[in-house]
Coordinates of C-alpha atoms in Angstrom, one line a residue:
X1 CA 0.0 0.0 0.0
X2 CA 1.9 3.0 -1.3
X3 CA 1.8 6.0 1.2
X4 CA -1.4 5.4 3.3
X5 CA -2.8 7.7 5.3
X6 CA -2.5 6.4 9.1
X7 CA -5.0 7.1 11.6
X8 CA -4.4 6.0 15.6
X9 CA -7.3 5.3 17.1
X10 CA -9.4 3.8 14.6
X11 CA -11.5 1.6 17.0
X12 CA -12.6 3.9 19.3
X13 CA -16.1 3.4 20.6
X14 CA -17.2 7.1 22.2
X15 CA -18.3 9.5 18.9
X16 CA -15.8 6.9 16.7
X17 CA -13.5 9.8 15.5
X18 CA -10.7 7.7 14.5
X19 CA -13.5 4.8 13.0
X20 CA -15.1 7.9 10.7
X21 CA -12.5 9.5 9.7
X22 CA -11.0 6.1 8.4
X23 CA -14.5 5.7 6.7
X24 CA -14.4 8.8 5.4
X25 CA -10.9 8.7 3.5
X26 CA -11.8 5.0 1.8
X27 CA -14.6 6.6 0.4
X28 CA -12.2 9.0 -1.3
X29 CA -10.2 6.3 -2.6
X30 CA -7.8 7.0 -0.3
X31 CA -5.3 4.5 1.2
X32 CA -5.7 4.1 5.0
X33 CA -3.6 2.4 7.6
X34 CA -5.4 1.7 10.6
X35 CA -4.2 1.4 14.3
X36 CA -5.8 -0.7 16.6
X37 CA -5.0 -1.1 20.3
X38 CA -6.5 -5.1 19.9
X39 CA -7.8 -7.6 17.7
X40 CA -11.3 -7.9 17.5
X41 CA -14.4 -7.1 16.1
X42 CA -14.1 -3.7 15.2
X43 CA -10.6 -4.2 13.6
X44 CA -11.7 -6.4 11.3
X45 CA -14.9 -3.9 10.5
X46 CA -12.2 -1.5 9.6
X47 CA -10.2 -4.3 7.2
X48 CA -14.1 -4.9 5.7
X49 CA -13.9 -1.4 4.8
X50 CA -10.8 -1.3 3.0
X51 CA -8.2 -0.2 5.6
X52 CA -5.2 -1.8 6.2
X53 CA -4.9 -2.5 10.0
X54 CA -2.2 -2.2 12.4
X55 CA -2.4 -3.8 16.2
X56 CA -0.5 -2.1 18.6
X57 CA 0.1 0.6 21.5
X58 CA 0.7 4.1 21.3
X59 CA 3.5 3.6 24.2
X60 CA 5.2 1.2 22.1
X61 CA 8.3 1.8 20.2
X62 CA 8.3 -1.1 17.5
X63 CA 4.2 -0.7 17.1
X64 CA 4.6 2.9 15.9
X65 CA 7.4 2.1 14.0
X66 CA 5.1 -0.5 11.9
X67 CA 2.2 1.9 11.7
X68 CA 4.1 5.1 10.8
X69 CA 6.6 3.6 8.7
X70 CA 5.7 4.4 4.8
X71 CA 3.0 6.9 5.8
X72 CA 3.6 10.9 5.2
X73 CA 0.6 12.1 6.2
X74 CA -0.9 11.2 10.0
X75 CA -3.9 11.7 12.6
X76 CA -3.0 11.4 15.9
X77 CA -5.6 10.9 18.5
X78 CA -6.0 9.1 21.7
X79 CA -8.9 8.9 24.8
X80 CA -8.5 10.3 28.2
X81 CA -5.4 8.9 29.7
X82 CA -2.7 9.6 32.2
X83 CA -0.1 8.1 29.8
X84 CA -1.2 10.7 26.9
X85 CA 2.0 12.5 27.2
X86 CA 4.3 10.2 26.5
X87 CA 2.2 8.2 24.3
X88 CA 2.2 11.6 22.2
X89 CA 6.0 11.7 22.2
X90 CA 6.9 8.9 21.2
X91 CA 4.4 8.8 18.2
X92 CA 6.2 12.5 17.3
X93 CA 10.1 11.1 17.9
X94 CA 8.6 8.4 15.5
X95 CA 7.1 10.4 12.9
X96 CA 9.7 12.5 13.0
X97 CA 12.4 9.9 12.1
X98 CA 10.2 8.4 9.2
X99 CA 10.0 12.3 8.0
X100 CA 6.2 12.6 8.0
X101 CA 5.2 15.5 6.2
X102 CA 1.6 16.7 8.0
X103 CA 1.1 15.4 11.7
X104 CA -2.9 16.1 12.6
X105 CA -3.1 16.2 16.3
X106 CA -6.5 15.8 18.1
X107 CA -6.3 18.2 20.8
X108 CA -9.1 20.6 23.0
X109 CA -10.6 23.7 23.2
X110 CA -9.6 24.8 26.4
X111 CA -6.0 24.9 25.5
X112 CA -6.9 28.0 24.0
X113 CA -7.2 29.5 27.4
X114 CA -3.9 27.9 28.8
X115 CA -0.6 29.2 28.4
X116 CA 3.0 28.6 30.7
X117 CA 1.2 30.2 33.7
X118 CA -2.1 29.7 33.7
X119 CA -3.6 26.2 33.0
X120 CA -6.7 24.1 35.1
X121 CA -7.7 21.8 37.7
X122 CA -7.4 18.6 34.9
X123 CA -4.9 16.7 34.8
X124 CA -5.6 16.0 31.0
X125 CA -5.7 19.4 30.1
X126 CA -2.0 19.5 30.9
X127 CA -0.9 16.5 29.9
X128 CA -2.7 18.1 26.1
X129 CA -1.2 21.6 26.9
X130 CA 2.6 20.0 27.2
X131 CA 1.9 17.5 24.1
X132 CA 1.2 20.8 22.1
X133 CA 4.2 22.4 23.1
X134 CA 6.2 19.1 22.6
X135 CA 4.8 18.7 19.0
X136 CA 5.6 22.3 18.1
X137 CA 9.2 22.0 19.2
X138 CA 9.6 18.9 17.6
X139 CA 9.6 20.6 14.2
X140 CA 7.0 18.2 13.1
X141 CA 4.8 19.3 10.7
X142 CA 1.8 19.8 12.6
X143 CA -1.8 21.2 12.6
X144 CA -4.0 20.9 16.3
X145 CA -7.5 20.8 16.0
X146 CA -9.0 21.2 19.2
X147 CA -13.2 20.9 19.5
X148 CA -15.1 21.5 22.0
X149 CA -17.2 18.7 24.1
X150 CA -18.5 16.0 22.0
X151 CA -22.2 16.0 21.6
X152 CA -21.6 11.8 22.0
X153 CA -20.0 12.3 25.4
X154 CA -22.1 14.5 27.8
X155 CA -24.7 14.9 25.8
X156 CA -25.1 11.6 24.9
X157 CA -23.9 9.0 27.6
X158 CA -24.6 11.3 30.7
X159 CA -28.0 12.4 29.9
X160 CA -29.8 9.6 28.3
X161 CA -31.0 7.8 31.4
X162 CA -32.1 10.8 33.4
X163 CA -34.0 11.8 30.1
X164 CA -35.4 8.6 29.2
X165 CA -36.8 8.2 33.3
X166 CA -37.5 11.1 34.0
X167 CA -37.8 13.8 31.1
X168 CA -34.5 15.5 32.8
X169 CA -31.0 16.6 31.5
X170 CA -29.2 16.3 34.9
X171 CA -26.0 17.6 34.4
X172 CA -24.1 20.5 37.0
X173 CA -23.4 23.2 34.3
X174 CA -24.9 26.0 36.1
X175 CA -26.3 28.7 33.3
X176 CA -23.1 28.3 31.3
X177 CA -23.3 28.6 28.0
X178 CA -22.0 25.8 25.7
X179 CA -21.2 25.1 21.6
X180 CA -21.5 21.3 21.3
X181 CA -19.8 19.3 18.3
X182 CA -20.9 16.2 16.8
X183 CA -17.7 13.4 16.6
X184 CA -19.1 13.2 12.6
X185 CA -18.6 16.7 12.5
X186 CA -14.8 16.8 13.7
X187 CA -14.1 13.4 11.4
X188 CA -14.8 15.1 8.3
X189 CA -12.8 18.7 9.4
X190 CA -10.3 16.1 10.2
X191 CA -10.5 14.1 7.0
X192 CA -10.4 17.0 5.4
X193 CA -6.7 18.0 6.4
X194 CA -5.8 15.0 6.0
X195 CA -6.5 14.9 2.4
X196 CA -5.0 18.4 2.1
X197 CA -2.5 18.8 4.7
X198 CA 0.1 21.5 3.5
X199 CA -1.9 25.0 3.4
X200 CA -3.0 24.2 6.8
X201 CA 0.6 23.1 8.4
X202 CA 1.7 25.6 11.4
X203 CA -2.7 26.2 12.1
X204 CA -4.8 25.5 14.7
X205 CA -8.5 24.8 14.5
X206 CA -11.4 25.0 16.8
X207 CA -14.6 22.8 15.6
X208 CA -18.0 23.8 17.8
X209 CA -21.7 22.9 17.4
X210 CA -23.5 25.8 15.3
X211 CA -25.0 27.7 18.6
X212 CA -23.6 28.5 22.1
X213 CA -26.3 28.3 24.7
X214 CA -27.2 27.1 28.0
X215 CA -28.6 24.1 28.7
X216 CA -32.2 24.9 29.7
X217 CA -32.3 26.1 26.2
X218 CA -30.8 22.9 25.4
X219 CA -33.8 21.5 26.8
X220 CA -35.9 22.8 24.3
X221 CA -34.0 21.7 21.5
X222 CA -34.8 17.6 23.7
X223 CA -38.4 18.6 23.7
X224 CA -38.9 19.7 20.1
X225 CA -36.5 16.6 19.3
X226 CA -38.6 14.0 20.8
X227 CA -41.9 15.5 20.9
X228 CA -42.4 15.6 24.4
X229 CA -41.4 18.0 27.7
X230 CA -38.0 18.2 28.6
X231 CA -36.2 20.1 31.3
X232 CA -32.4 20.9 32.8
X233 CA -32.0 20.3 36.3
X234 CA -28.6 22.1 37.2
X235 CA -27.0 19.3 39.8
X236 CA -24.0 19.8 42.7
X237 CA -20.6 19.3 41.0
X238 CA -19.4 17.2 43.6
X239 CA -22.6 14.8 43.6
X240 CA -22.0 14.4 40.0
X241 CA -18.7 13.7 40.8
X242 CA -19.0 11.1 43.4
X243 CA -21.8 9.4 41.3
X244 CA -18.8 9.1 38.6
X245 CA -16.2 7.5 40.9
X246 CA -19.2 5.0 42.3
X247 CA -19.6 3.7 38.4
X248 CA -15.7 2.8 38.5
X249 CA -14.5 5.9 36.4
X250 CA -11.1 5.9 36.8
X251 CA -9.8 8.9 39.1
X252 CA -8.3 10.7 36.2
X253 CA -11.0 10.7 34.1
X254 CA -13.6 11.3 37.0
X255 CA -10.7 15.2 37.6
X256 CA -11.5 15.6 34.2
X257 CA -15.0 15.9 33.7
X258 CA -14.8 17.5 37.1
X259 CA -12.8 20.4 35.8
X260 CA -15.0 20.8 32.8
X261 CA -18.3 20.6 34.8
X262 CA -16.9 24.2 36.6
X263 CA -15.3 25.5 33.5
X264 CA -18.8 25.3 31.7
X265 CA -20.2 26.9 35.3
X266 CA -17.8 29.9 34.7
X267 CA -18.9 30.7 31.4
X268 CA -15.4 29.3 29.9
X269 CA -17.0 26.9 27.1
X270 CA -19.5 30.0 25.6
X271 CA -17.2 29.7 22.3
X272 CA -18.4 29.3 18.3
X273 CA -16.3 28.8 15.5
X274 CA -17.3 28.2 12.2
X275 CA -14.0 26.1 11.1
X276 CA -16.4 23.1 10.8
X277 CA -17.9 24.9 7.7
X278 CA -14.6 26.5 6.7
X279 CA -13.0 23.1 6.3
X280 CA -15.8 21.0 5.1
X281 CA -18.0 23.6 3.6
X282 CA -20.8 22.0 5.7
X283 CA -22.4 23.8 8.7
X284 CA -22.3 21.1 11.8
X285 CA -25.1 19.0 13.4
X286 CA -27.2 20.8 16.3
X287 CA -27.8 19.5 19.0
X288 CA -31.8 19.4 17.8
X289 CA -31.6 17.3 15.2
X290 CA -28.5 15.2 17.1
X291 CA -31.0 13.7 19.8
X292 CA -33.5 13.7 16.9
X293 CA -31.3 11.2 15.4
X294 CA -30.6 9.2 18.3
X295 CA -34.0 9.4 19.8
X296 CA -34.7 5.4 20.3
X297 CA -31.2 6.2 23.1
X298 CA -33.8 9.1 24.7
X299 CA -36.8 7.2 25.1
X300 CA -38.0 4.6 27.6
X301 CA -38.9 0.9 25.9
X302 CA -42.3 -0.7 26.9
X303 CA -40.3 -2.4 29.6
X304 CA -39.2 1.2 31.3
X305 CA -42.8 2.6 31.3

């Protein structure tokens, strides 16, 4: 396969970036080279698609080696996690010695308000601040794209139940305003770049949902979604948070979503863009017509009633 496009992440279950983007780029007759953490199911969806796939770990040395080597152009993107540092290095030291020539790093919003002295409560939002500052001295190649929350995560996997029981988003936001994006809509600014890397090289991008609001008029975008009443209850952070640790969450995670919890409480995620359309030339998903979509996830089976 001459000079594939790779793609880390490709099996990710949350919003499937990684998955979509691969997609994407096959149905542009591009050639793709997958990376897989396992063997399993979704792996060999992606080789049913077209990709070529490659199993191995971010942290290790002869894995990137295999999935880098022979690729120029690459998408770098990887979950919550309190190795994301140094899994970010040593994909760059890697890249870097294979001479890629357009490095697309996944990144997040709120490193748009961070700098050398001023940075937040999450230990992720760190460990992406430093990775930023590693790729750019590396000399790499590189464009960040940094969105703001997926409209798969909190909008999606925390407020489903509460919905589906009890017509509620229950989620401790306060009155802060928010600019959810859809995963889709980050694949294809993504896939994008990656099919035309080298006006973009040196950039920075910031996908977000088409409005910034608050989530009671959220609410009303649920209702007129599913065709009944629904409402925001604004919830204690620290509830929220202990209700997160009791479901297993891992501890670094659980600081996380913390930390953006009271960043969307001070008002810090009441950002729009409209790099989704520059990139794409397609305006993004609202949040209306996202829960429209997935309304079957928002409403109670005969079972529940």
């Amino acid at each position: 396969m001459a000079n594939p496009i790779l793609i880390t992440g490709a099996a990710g279950r949350v919003g499937g970036v990684g998955r979509t983007i691969t997609e994407l780029l096959l149905q542009q007759g591009q050639a793709v080279r997958a990376m897989v953490r396992k063997e399993d199911e979704r792996a060999q969806a992606l080789r049913n698609m077209g990709a070529e796939v490659v199993v191995g770990s971010l942290l290790d040395l002869d894995s990137m080696h295999r999935a880098i080597a022979g690729c120029e152009t690459m998408y770098f993107g990887m979950s919550v996690s309190d190795t994301y540092l140094a899994a970010t290095v040593n994909a760059a030291a890697v890249a870097k010695h294979h001479g890629v020539k357009a490095f697309i790093n996944m990144s997040q919003m709120t490193l748009s308000q961070m700098s050398i002295t001023e940075t937040t409560a999450s230990p992720q939002h760190k460990l992406h601040w430093l990775a930023e500052q590693a790729l750019n001295w590396s000399g790499l190649p590189v464009v960040h794209v940094r969105p703001t929350v997926f409209l798969e995560g909190l909008f999606l996997i925390m407020t489903a139940d509460s919905v589906r029981k009890s017509n509620q988003i229950r989620l401790p936001f306060g009155d802060g305003k928010t600019s959810p994006v859809a995963a889709e809509d980050v694949a294809r600014a993504v896939a994008a770049l990656l099919m035309n890397p080298q006006p973009h090289i040196g950039k920075t991008y910031h996908p977000t949902g088409p409005q910034s609001e608050n989530m009671h008029f959220y609410a009303q975008e649920y209702s007129k979604a599913l065709g009944r009443t629904i409402t925001y209850q604004d919830i204690p952070v620290e509830g929220w948070r202990d209700g997160l640790l009791q479901s297993g969450q891992p501890m670094h995670l659980v600081d996380h979503l913390t930390t953006l919890a009271n960043l969307h409480r001070a008002g810090r995620f009441d950002r729009m863009t409209d790099d989704v359309l520059t990139l794409t030339g397609q305006v993004p998903l609202s949040v209306q017509e996202f829960v429209r979509r997935n309304a079957a996830t928002f409403t109670a089976s005969a079972k529940e009633v």
